[in-house]
Tab-separated table of C-alpha atoms in Angstrom:
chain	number	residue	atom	x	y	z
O	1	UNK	CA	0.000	0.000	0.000
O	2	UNK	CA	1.148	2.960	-0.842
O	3	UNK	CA	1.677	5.843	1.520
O	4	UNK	CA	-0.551	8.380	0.107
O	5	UNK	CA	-3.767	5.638	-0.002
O	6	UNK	CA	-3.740	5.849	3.782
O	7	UNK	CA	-7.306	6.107	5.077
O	8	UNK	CA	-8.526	6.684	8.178
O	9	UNK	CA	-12.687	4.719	9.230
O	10	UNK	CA	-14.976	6.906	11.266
O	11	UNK	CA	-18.626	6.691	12.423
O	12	UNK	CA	-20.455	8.185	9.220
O	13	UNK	CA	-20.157	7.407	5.328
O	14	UNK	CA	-20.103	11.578	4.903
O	15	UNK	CA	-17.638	12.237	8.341
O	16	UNK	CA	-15.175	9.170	6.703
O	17	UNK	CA	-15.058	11.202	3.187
O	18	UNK	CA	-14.411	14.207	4.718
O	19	UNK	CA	-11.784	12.972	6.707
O	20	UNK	CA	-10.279	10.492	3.825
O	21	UNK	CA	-9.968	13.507	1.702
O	22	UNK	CA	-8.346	15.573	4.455
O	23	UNK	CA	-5.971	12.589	5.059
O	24	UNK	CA	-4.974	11.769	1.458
O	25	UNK	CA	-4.338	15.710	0.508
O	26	UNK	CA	-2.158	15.788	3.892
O	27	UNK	CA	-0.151	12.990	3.293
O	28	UNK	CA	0.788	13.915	-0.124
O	29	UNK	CA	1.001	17.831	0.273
O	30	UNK	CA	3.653	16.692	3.291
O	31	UNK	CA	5.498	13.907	1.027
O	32	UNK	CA	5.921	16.783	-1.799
O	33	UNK	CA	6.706	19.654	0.633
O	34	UNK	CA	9.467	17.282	2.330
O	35	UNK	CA	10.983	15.957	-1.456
O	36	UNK	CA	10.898	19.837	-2.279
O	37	UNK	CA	13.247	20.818	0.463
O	38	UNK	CA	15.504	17.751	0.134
O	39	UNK	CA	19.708	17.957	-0.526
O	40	UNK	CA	20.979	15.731	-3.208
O	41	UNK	CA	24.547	15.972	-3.963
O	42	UNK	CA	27.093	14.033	-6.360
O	43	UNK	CA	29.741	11.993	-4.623
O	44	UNK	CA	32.983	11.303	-6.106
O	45	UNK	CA	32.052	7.734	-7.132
O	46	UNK	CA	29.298	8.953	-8.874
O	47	UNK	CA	26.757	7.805	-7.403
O	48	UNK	CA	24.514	10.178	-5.591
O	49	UNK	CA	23.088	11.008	-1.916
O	50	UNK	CA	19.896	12.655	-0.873
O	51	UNK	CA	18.456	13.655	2.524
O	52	UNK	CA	15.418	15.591	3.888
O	53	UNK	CA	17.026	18.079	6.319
O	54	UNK	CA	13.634	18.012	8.597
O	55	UNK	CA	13.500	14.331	8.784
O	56	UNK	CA	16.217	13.484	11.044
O	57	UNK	CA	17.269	9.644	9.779
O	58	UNK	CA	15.898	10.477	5.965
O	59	UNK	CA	18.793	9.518	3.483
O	60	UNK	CA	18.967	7.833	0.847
O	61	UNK	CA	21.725	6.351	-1.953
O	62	UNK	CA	21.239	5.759	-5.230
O	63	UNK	CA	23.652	4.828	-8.793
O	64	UNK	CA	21.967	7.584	-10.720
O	65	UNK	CA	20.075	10.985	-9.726
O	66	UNK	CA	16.484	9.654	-10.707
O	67	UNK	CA	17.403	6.329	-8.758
O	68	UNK	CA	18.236	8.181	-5.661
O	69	UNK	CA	15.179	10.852	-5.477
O	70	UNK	CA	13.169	7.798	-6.143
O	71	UNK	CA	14.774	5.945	-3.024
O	72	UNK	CA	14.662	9.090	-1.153
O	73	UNK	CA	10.814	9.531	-1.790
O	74	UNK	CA	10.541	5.501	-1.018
O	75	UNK	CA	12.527	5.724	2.384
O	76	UNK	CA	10.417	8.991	3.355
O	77	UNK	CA	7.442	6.916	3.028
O	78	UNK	CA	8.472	4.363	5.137
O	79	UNK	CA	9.871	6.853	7.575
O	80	UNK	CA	6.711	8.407	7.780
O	81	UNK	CA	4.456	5.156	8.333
O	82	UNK	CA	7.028	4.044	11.220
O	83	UNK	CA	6.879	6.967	13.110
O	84	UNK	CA	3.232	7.274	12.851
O	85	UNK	CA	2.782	3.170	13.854
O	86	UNK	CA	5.020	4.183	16.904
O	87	UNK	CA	3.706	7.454	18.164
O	88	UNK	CA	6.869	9.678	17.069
O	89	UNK	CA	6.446	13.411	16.695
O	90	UNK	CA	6.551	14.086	13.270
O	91	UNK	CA	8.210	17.222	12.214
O	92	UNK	CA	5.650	19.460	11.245
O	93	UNK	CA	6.449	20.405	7.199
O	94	UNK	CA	4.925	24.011	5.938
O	95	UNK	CA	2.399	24.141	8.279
O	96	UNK	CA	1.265	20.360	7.593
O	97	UNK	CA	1.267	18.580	10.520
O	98	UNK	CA	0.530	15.126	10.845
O	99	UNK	CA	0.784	14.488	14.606
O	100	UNK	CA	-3.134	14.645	14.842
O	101	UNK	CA	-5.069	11.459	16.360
O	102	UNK	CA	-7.507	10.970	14.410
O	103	UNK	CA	-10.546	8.534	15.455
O	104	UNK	CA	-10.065	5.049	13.569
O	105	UNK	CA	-12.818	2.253	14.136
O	106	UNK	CA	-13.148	-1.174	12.425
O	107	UNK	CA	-15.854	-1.370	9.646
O	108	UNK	CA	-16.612	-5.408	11.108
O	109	UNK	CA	-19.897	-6.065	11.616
O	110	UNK	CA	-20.666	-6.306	15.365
């Protein structure tokens, strides 16, 4: 599953739209806002680095440039999903901050 297909279940059909939409838009505004600020540099191998300054752990390698934004993007996700699965305080990204708690219940019948 991809990061940005996230949802979050509430009590009503029109309260879990809302709140899907709100999610999604957050999600990806953060992911692009985070990518846009990142620092990719050549090394002398060739090969590149990139890291997202505000994401302390966020780096990533790659052969060529594309290979290395795309692993940067891929190891943001991840960073992101871990540190919401463990509670971490998520550094909040141009005003998007995704340290809410929002209200998740299971759609199983009772």
């Amino acid at each position: 599953m991809q990061l940005t297909q996230l949802f979050c279940t509430i009590n009503t059909v029109a309260e879990r739209s809302e709140i899907d939409m709100l999610v999604r838009y957050s999600l990806s505004d953060y992911i692009e806002t985070a990518i846009a600020t990142s620092e990719i540099e050549q090394l002398e191998d060739g090969s590149y680095v990139g890291r997202i300054p505000d994401c302390q752990g966020v780096i990533a390698f790659g052969d060529s440039l594309s290979e290395c934004q795309s692993e940067l993007r891929s190891t943001l996700e991840d960073w992101i999903l871990v540190g919401l699965k463990l509670g971490h305080t998520l550094p909040v990204i141009a005003g998007i901050d995704l340290n809410q708690e929002y209200v998740c219940e299971s759609l199983d019948p009772v």
